[in-house]
XYZ file of C-alpha atoms in Angstrom:
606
model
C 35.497 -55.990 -5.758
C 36.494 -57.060 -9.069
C 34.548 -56.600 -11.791
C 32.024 -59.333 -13.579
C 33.975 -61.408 -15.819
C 31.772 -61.699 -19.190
C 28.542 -63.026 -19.656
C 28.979 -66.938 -20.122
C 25.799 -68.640 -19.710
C 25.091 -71.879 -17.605
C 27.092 -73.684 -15.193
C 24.661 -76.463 -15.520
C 24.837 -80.496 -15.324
C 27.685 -80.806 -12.209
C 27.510 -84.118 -10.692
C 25.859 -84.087 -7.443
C 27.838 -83.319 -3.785
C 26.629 -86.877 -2.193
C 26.445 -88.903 -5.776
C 29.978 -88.812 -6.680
C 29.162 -88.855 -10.717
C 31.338 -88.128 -13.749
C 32.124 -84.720 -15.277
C 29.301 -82.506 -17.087
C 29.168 -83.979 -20.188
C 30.156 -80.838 -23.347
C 27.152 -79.237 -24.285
C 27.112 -79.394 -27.931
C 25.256 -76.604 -28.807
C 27.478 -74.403 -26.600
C 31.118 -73.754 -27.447
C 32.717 -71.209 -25.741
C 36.339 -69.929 -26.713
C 38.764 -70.840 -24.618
C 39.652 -68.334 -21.596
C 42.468 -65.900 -21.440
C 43.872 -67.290 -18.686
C 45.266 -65.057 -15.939
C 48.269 -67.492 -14.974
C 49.325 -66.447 -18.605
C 50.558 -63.057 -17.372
C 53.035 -65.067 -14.999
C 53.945 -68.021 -18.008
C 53.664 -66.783 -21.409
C 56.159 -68.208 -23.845
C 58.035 -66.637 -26.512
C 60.740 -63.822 -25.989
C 57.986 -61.021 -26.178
C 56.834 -62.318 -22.639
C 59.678 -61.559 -21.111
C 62.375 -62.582 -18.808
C 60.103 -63.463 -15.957
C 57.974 -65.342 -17.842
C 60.951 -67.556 -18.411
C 61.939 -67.199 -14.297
C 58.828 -68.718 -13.604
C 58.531 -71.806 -16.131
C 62.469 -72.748 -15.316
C 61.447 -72.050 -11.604
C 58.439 -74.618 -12.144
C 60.798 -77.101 -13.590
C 62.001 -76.638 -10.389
C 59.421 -77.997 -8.834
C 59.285 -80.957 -10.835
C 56.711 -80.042 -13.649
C 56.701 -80.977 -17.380
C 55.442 -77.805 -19.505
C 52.361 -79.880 -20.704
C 51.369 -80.676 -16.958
C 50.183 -76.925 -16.799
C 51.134 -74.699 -19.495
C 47.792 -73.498 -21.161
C 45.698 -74.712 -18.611
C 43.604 -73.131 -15.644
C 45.322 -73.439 -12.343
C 43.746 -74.005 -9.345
C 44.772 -72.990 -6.015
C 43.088 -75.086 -3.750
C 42.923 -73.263 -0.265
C 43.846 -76.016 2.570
C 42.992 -75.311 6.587
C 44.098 -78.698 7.856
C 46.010 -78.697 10.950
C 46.995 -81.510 13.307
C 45.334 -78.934 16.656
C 42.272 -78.270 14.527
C 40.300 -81.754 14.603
C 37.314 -80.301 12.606
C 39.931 -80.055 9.653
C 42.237 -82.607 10.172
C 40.548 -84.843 7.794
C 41.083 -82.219 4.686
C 44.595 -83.223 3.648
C 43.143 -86.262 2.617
C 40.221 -83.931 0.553
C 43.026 -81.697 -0.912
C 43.717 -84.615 -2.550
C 40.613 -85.540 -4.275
C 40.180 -81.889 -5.388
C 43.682 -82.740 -6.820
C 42.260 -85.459 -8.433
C 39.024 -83.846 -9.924
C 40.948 -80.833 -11.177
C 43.906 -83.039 -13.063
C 40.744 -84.882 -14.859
C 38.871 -81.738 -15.733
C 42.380 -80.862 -17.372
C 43.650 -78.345 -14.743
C 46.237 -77.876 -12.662
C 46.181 -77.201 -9.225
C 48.865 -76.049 -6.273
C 47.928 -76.648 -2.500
C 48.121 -73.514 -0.497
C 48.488 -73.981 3.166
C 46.557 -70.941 4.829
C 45.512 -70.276 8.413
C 43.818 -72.484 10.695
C 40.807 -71.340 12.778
C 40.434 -74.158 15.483
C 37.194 -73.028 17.681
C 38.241 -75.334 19.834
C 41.953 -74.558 20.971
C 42.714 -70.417 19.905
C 42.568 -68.544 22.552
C 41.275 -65.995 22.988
C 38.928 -66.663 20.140
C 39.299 -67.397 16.093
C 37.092 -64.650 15.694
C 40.111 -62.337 16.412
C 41.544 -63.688 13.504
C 39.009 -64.197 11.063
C 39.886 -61.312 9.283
C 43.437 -61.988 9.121
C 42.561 -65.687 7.508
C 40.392 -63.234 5.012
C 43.272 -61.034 3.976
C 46.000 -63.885 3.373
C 43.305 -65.272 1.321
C 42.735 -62.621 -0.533
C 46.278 -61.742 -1.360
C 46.850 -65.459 -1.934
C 44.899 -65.495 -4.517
C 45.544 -61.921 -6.069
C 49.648 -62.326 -5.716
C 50.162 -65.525 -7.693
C 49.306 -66.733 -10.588
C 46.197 -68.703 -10.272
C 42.297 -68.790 -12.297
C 40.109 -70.001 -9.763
C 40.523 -71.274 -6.191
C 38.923 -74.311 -4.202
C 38.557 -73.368 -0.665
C 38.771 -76.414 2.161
C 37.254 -75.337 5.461
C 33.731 -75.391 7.848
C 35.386 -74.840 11.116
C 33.401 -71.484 12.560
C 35.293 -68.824 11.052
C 37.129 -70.318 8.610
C 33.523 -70.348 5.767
C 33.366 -66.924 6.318
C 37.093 -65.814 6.671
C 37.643 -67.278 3.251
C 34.168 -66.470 1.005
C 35.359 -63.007 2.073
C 38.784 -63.017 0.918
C 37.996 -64.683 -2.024
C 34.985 -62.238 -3.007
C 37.455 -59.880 -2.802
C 39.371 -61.189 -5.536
C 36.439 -62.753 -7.592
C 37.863 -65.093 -9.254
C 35.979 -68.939 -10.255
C 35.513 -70.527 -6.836
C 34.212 -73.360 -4.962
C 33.695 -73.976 -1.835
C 34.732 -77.752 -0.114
C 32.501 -77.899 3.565
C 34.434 -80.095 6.022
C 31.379 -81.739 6.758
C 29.823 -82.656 10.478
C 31.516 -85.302 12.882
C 29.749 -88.588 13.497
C 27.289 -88.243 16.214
C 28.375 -88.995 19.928
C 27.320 -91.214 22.206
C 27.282 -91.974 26.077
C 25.649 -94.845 27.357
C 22.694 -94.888 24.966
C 22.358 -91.503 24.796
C 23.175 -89.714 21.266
C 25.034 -86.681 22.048
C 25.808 -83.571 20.016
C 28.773 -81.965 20.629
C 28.899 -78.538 22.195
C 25.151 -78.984 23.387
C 25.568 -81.514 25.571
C 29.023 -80.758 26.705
C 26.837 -77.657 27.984
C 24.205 -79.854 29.328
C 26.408 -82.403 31.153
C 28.887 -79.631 32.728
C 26.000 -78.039 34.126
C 25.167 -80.974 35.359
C 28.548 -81.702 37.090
C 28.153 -78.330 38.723
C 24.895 -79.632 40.171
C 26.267 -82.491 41.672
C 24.113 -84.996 39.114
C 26.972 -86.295 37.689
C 30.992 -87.475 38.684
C 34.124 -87.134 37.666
C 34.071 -91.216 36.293
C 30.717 -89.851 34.007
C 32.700 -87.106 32.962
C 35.828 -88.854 31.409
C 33.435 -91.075 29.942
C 32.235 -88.363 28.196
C 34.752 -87.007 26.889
C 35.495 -89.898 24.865
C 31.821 -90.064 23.720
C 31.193 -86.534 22.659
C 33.540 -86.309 19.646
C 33.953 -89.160 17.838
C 35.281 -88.200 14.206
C 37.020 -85.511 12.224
C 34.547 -82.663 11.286
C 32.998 -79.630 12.904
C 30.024 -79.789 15.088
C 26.994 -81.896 14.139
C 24.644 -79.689 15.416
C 23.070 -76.764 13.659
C 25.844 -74.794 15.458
C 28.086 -71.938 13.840
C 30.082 -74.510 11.311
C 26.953 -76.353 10.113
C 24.889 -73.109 9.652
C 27.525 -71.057 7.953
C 28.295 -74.012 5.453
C 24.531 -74.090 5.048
C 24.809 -70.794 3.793
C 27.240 -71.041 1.831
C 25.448 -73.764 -0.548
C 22.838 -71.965 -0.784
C 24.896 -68.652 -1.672
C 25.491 -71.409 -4.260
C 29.142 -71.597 -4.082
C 29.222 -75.170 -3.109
C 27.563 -78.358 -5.115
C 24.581 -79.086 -4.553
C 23.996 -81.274 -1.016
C 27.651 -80.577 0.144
C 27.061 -79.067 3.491
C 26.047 -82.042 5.548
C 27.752 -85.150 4.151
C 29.021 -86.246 7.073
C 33.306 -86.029 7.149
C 33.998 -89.653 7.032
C 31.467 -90.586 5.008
C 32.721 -91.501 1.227
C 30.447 -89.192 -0.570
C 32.625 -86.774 1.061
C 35.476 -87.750 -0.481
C 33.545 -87.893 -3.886
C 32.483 -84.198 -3.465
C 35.657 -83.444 -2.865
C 36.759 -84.536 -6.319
C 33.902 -83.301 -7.998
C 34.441 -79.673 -6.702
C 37.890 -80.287 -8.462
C 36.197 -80.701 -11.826
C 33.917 -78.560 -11.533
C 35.952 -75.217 -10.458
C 37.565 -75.996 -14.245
C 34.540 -75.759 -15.848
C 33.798 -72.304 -14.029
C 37.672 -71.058 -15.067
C 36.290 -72.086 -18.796
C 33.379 -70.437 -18.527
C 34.317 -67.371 -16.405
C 31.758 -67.746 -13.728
C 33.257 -65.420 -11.075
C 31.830 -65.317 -7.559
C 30.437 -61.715 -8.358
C 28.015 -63.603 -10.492
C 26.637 -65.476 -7.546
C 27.162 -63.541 -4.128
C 23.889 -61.410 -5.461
C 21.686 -59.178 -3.355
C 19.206 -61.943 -3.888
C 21.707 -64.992 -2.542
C 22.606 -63.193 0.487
C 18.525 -62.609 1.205
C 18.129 -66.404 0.396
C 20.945 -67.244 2.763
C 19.198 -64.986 5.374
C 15.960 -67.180 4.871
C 17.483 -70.034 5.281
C 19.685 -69.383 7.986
C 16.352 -68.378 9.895
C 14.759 -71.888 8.535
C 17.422 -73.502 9.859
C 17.070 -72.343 13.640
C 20.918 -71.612 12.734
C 23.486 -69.939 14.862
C 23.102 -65.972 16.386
C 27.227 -66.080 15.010
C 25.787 -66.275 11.333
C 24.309 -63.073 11.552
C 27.611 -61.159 11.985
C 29.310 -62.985 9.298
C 26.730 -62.703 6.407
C 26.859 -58.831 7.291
C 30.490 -58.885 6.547
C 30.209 -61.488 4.068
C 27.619 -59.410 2.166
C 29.796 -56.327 2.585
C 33.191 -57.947 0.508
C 30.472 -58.649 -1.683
C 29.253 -55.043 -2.570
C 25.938 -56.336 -1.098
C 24.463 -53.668 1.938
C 22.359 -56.655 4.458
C 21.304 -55.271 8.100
C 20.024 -56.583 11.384
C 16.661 -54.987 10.013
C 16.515 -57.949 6.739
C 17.275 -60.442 9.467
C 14.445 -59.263 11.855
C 11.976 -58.650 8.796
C 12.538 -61.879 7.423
C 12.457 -63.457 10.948
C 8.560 -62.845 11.054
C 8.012 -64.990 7.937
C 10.075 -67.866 7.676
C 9.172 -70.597 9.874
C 11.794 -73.439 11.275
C 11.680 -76.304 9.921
C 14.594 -78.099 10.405
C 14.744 -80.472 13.860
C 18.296 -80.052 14.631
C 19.759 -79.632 17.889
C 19.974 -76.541 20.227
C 16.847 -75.191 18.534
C 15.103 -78.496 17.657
C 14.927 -81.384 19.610
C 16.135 -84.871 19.066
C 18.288 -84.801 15.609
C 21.557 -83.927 14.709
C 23.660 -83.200 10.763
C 23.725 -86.683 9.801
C 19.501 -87.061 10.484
C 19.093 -83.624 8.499
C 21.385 -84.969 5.822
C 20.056 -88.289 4.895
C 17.132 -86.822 5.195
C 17.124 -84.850 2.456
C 19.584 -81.590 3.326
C 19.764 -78.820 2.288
C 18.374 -79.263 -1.201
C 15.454 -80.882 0.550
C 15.278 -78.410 3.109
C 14.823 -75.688 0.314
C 11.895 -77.454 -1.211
C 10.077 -76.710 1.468
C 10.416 -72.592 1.223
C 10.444 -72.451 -2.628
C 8.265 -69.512 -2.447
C 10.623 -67.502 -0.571
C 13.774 -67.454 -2.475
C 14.939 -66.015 -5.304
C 15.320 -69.608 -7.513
C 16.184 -67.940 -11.061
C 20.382 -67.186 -10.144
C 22.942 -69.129 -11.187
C 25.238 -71.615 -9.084
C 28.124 -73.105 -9.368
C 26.376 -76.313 -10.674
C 23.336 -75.141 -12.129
C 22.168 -72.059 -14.285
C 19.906 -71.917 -12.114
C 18.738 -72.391 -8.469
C 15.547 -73.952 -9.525
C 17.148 -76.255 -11.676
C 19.221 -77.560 -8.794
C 16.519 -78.024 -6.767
C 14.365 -80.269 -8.635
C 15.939 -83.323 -7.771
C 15.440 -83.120 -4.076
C 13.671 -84.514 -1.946
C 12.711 -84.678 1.724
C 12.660 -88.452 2.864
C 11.831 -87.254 6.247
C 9.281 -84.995 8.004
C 10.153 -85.620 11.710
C 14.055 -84.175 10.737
C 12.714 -81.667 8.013
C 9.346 -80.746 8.638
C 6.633 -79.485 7.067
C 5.413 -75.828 6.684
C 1.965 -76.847 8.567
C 4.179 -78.787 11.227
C 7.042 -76.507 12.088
C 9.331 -76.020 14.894
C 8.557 -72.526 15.401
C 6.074 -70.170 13.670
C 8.771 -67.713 12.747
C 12.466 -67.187 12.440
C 15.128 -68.617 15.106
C 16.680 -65.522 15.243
C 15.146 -62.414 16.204
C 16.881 -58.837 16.820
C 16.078 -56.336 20.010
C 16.259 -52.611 19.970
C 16.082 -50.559 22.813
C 18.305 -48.005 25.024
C 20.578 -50.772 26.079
C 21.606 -51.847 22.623
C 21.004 -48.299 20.344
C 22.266 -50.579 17.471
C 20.748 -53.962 17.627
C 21.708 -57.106 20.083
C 20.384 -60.152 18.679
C 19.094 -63.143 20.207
C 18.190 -67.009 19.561
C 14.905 -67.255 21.295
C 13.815 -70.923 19.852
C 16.603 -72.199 22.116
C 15.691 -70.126 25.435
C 12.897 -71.064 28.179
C 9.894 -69.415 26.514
C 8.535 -68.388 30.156
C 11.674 -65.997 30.017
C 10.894 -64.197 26.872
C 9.102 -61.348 28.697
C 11.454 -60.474 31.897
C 11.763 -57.959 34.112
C 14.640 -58.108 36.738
C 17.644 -56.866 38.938
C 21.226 -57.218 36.845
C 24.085 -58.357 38.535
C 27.144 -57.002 36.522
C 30.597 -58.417 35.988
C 33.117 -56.420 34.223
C 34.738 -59.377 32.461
C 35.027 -63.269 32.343
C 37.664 -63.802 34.252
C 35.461 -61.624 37.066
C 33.005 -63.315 36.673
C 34.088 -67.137 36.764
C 35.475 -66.491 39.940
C 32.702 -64.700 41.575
C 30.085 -66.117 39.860
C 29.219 -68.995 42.790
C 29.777 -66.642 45.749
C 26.760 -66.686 47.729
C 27.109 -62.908 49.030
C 26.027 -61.867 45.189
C 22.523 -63.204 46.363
C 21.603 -64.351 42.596
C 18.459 -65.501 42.337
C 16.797 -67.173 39.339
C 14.889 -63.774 38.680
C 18.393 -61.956 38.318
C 19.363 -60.526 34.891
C 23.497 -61.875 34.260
C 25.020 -58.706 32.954
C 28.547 -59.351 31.316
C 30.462 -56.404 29.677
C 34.023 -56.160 28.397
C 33.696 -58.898 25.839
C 33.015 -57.301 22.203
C 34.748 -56.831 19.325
C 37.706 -54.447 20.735
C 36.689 -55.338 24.806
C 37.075 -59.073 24.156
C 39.571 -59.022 22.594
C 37.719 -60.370 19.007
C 34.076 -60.860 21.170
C 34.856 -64.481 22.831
C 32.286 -67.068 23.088
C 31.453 -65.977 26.862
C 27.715 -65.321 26.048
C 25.853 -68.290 27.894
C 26.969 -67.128 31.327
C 27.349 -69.652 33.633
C 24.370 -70.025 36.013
C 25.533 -70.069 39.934
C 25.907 -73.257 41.488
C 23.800 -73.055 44.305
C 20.677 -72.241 41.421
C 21.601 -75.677 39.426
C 21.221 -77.617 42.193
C 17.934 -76.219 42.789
C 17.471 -77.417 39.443
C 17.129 -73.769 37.707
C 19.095 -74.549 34.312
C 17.905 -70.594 32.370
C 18.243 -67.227 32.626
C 18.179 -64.076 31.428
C 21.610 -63.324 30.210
C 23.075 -60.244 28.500
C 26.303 -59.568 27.201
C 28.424 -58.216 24.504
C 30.334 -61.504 23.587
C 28.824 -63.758 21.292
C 27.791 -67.337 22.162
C 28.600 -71.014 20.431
C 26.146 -71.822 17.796
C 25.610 -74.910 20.311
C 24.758 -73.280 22.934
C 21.817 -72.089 24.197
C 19.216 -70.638 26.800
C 17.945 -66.803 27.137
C 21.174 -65.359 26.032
C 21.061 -61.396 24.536
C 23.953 -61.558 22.483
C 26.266 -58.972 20.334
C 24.857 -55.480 22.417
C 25.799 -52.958 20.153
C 27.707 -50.402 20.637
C 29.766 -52.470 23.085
C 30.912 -51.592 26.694
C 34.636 -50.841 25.622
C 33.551 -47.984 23.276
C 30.970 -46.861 25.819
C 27.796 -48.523 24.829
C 25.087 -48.510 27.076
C 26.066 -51.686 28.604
C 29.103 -49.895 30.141
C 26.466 -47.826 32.601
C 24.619 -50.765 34.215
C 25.171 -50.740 37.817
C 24.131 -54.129 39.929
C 20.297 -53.840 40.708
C 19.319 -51.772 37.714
C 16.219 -52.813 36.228
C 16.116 -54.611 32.668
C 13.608 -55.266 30.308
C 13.672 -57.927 27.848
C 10.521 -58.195 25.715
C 11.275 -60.570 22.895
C 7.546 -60.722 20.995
C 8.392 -56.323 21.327
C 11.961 -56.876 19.940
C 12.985 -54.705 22.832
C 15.452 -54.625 25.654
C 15.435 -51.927 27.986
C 17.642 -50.453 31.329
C 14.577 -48.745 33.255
C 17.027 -46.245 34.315
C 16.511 -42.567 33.534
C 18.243 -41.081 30.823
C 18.925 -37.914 33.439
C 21.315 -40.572 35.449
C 22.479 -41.992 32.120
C 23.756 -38.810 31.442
C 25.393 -38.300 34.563
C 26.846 -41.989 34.484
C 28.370 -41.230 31.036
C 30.301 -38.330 31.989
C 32.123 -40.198 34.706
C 33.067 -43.121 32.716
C 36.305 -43.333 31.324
C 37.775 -45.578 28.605
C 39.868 -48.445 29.628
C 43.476 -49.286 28.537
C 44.668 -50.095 25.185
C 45.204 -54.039 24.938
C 47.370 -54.344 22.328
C 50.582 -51.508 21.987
C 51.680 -53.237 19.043
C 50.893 -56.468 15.981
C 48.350 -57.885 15.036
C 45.905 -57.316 17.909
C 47.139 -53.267 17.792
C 45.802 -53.133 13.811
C 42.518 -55.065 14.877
C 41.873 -52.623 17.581
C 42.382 -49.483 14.974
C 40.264 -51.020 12.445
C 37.697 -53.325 13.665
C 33.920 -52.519 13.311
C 30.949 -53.209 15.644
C 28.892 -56.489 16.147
C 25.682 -54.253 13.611
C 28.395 -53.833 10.939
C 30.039 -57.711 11.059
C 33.278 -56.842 12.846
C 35.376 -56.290 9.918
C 38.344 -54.314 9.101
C 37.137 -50.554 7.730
C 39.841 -51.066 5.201
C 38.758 -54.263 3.928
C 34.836 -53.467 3.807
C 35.030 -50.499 2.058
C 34.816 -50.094 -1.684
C 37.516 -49.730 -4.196
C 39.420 -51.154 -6.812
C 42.798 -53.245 -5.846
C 44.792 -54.284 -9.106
C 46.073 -57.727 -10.186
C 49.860 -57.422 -9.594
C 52.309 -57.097 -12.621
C 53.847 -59.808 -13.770
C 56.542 -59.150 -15.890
């Protein structure tokens, strides 16, 4: 990670995310001299900068440029996901724009980079597998050409944390542009959050409860708008954290994506990423040991997504910041939810949580369990963001005496069936499951187990433990979604919609139900979970924080001497370097090469 650029003081007075104000107006009292800009390396004038110096302005010509349009100025890459198969984005061509617009009035100059698109909903078999690719081209985006400080455009799943850790590994002035939550959907009265209910209702069509007329209808219901998920799912929770890792403005996490203040905050990230170039606030300056234990908190708060935890361990790590499943568990026990957002709360969805006060108002609630004296990129510090908000409603964003659960959403199991943590989200499971003893029924891998999973010689019963291996980091490939295993048939229409479920896959930050998630060490390294046999007994103990195969370790033993490793997925590409470099579910299932300390050098530029 690069080192800390200076010691300019206050980022404060940035218009706020949903406000759509003017520029900070100059402090007088406070006049720093002007940056040395890193694009100079590429555009210096004068013969003593060189021939390529002159390559690069003629070669801007090129493009169309006048000299004044950027020599001398900070240049902004803004970061773009869009895609036309990635509907969560597809609105942020649009936003590129009004970044565009903020940065040309702050007196920048900024260049659109297209970079990858993570589309939860269409890559196959997972984005996950390719977070960390997204994280590298960002990260030698960024270091390669000749830029001062980036705007990143994303909030699809992976795509927060696939570009906060490429850019911490440049650390360079950055802010981050959410992609906001979709409208809410609706179906015949109902209000419907996507993901949830598309859980909820296909269950349902299983069970007989519903047709196939009900089901087109829903379809068109379900998602009704550009922007990710408008439940406190993966996208939502993960841009959550990143305003309150306080590289976003203030409130920017859940404007909704249509909604104009989008659009506003959009522009006003523009303008304010120049200010940062001017005043050389890096993001090493704000991805702290204290942010990442904030973001942690609130994460918890939230009732967020299980997903979050592996990607503020990575996150943290790019950082130079060491966060475990043992800060998650120990702040678990103290932070209570307080946000009503469906899976883990009841009724409300993003745009409820937003108008009610988001996240600003959200942290006004927990003030006593952050770390409010760091900077942002709006404020000098958190505290002085915060005192504006306000929560205008306590049914969405309760109250510490009124809370959705006592203590953290998230809680993290030990035990001999997960040696290194499995984690799971026990606000949205049937609490009469919590404590569970019961036979497994094993399947080797999704595909196995979709097509056996309704055959009525398995004998499921609602007391069975679902046991699904082959599905992690490397056994996945990239740890699918697979996690909420499908209940059998026969038990829906008995009307059993939970049970115990354990895997090595992750699960949709919609999702939900008694699902043990990320088992580490996985099955495809030989993990515990590779030695369950059908009718083993396991233990799940949430209020212990234990999960346990009441096997002895004497047949362990012998079970792990006859088990082989399978076959090598990938012989060659992409998928052959993520299987030589990947790390475990504990560790955030990045590349070993990318996680690791040491010092990468700007390029030369002459």
């Amino acid at each position: 990670m690069g080192a800390v650029r200076g010691g300019i003081r206050d980022a404060g007075g940035a218009p706020e995310a949903g406000g759509g104000g003017t520029a900070p107006a100059p402090d007088p009292t406070h006049s720093p001299s002007p940056p040395v800009l890193r694009s100079q390396q590429w555009y210096g004038s004068g013969v003593a900068a060189g021939l390529r110096s002159f390559s690069h302005r003629a070669r801007t010509r090129q493009l169309g440029y006048l000299p004044e349009e950027h020599l001398g100025k900070p240049v902004i890459a803004i970061l773009n996901t869009w895609s036309d198969i990635n509907p969560c984005h597809v609105h942020l061509r649009e936003r590129a724009q009004a970044v565009k617009r903020g940065v040309w009035q702050a007196g920048g100059f900024p260049l659109e980079f297209p970079v990858s698109t993570l589309s939860e909903t269409f890559q196959k078999p997972t984005p996950m597998l390719y977070r960390n690719l997204l994280s590298m081209e960002t990260e030698e985006l960024l270091r390669s050409y000749p830029v001062d400080g980036a705007v990143l455009l994303g909030g699809c799943d992976k795509s927060t944390p696939a570009l906060l850790m490429g850019a911490a590994s440049v650390d360079l002035p950055t802010v981050f542009v959410p992609a906001g939550p979709m409208l809410p959907g609706h179906w015949r009265g109902e209000v419907l959050g996507s993901g949830t209910d598309m859980w909820k209702y296909w269950d349902e069509r299983r069970a007989g409860l519903i047709g196939d007329c009900d089901l087109a209808e829903l379809e068109s219901g379900l998602a009704r708008s550009p922007g990710h998920c408008m439940t406190m799912g993966t996208a939502s929770t993960l841009t959550a954290a990143a305003e309150v890792l306080g590289v976003t403005l203030p409130g920017a996490s859940s404007i909704p994506a249509v909604d104009s203040a989008h659009d506003r905050m959009a522009a006003a990230s523009g303008l304010r990423v120049v200010e940062l170039v001017r005043r050389g606030r890096v993001l090493s300056q704000l991805l702290t040991p204290d942010a990442f234990q904030d973001a942690v908190t609130t994460v918890l708060g939230l009732g967020g997504s299980t997903n979050a935890v592996i990607h503020l361990v990575a996150m943290a790590a790019r950082a130079g910041v060491r966060l475990t499943l043992d800060d998650f568990d120990r702040t678990a026990r103290r932070v209570p939810v307080l946000a009503d957002v469906r899976p883990g709360g009841s009724t409300h969805l993003m745009e409820d949580f937003h108008f009610a006060g988001g996240l600003p108002g959200f942290l006004t609630r927990i003030p006593d369990l952050l770390h409010l004296d760091r900077p942002t990129v709006a404020h000098d510090t958190l505290r002085d963001q915060l005192k504006p908000a306000r929560v205008h409603n306590d049914d969405v964003i309760r109250t510490r005496d009124n809370p959705v659960a006592p203590e953290g959403g998230v809680a993290v199991l030990r035990g001999n069936l997960c040696p290194d943590g499995a984690v799971i989200k026990h606000i949205a499971a049937d609490p009469r499951l919590l404590r569970h003893t019961g036979p497994a029924v094993v399947f080797d891998d999704y595909r196995t187990l979709r097509r056996t999973i309704d055959d009525p010689s398995l004998g499921i019963t609602a007391d069975h433990v679902l046991v699904l291996r082959g599905s992690g980091p490397l056994g996945g490939p990239g740890m699918p979604e697979y996690g909420m295993l499908p209940i059998p048939e026969r038990l829906l229409k008995q009307g059993v919609r939970d049970m115990v479920r354990i895997s090595d896959a992750r699960m949709s930050g919609t999702s939900y139900g008694t699902c043990v998630l990320h088992v580490a060490p996985e099955s495809h390294v030989g993990g515990p979970l590779a030695l369950v046999r059908t009718g083993d007994m396991i233990t799940l103990d949430v209020p212990a924080r234990t999960l346990r195969l009441n096997v002895p370790d004497d047949e362990l033993a012998r079970r792990r001497t006859a088990w082989t490793p399978p076959p090598v997925r990938h012989e060659r590409g992409y998928g052959a370097l993520y299987a030589a470099h990947v790390t475990q579910a504990d560790t955030g299932c990045d590349f070993d090469f990318l996680a690791r300390p040491g010092a990468v050098p700007d390029p030369y530029a002459g």
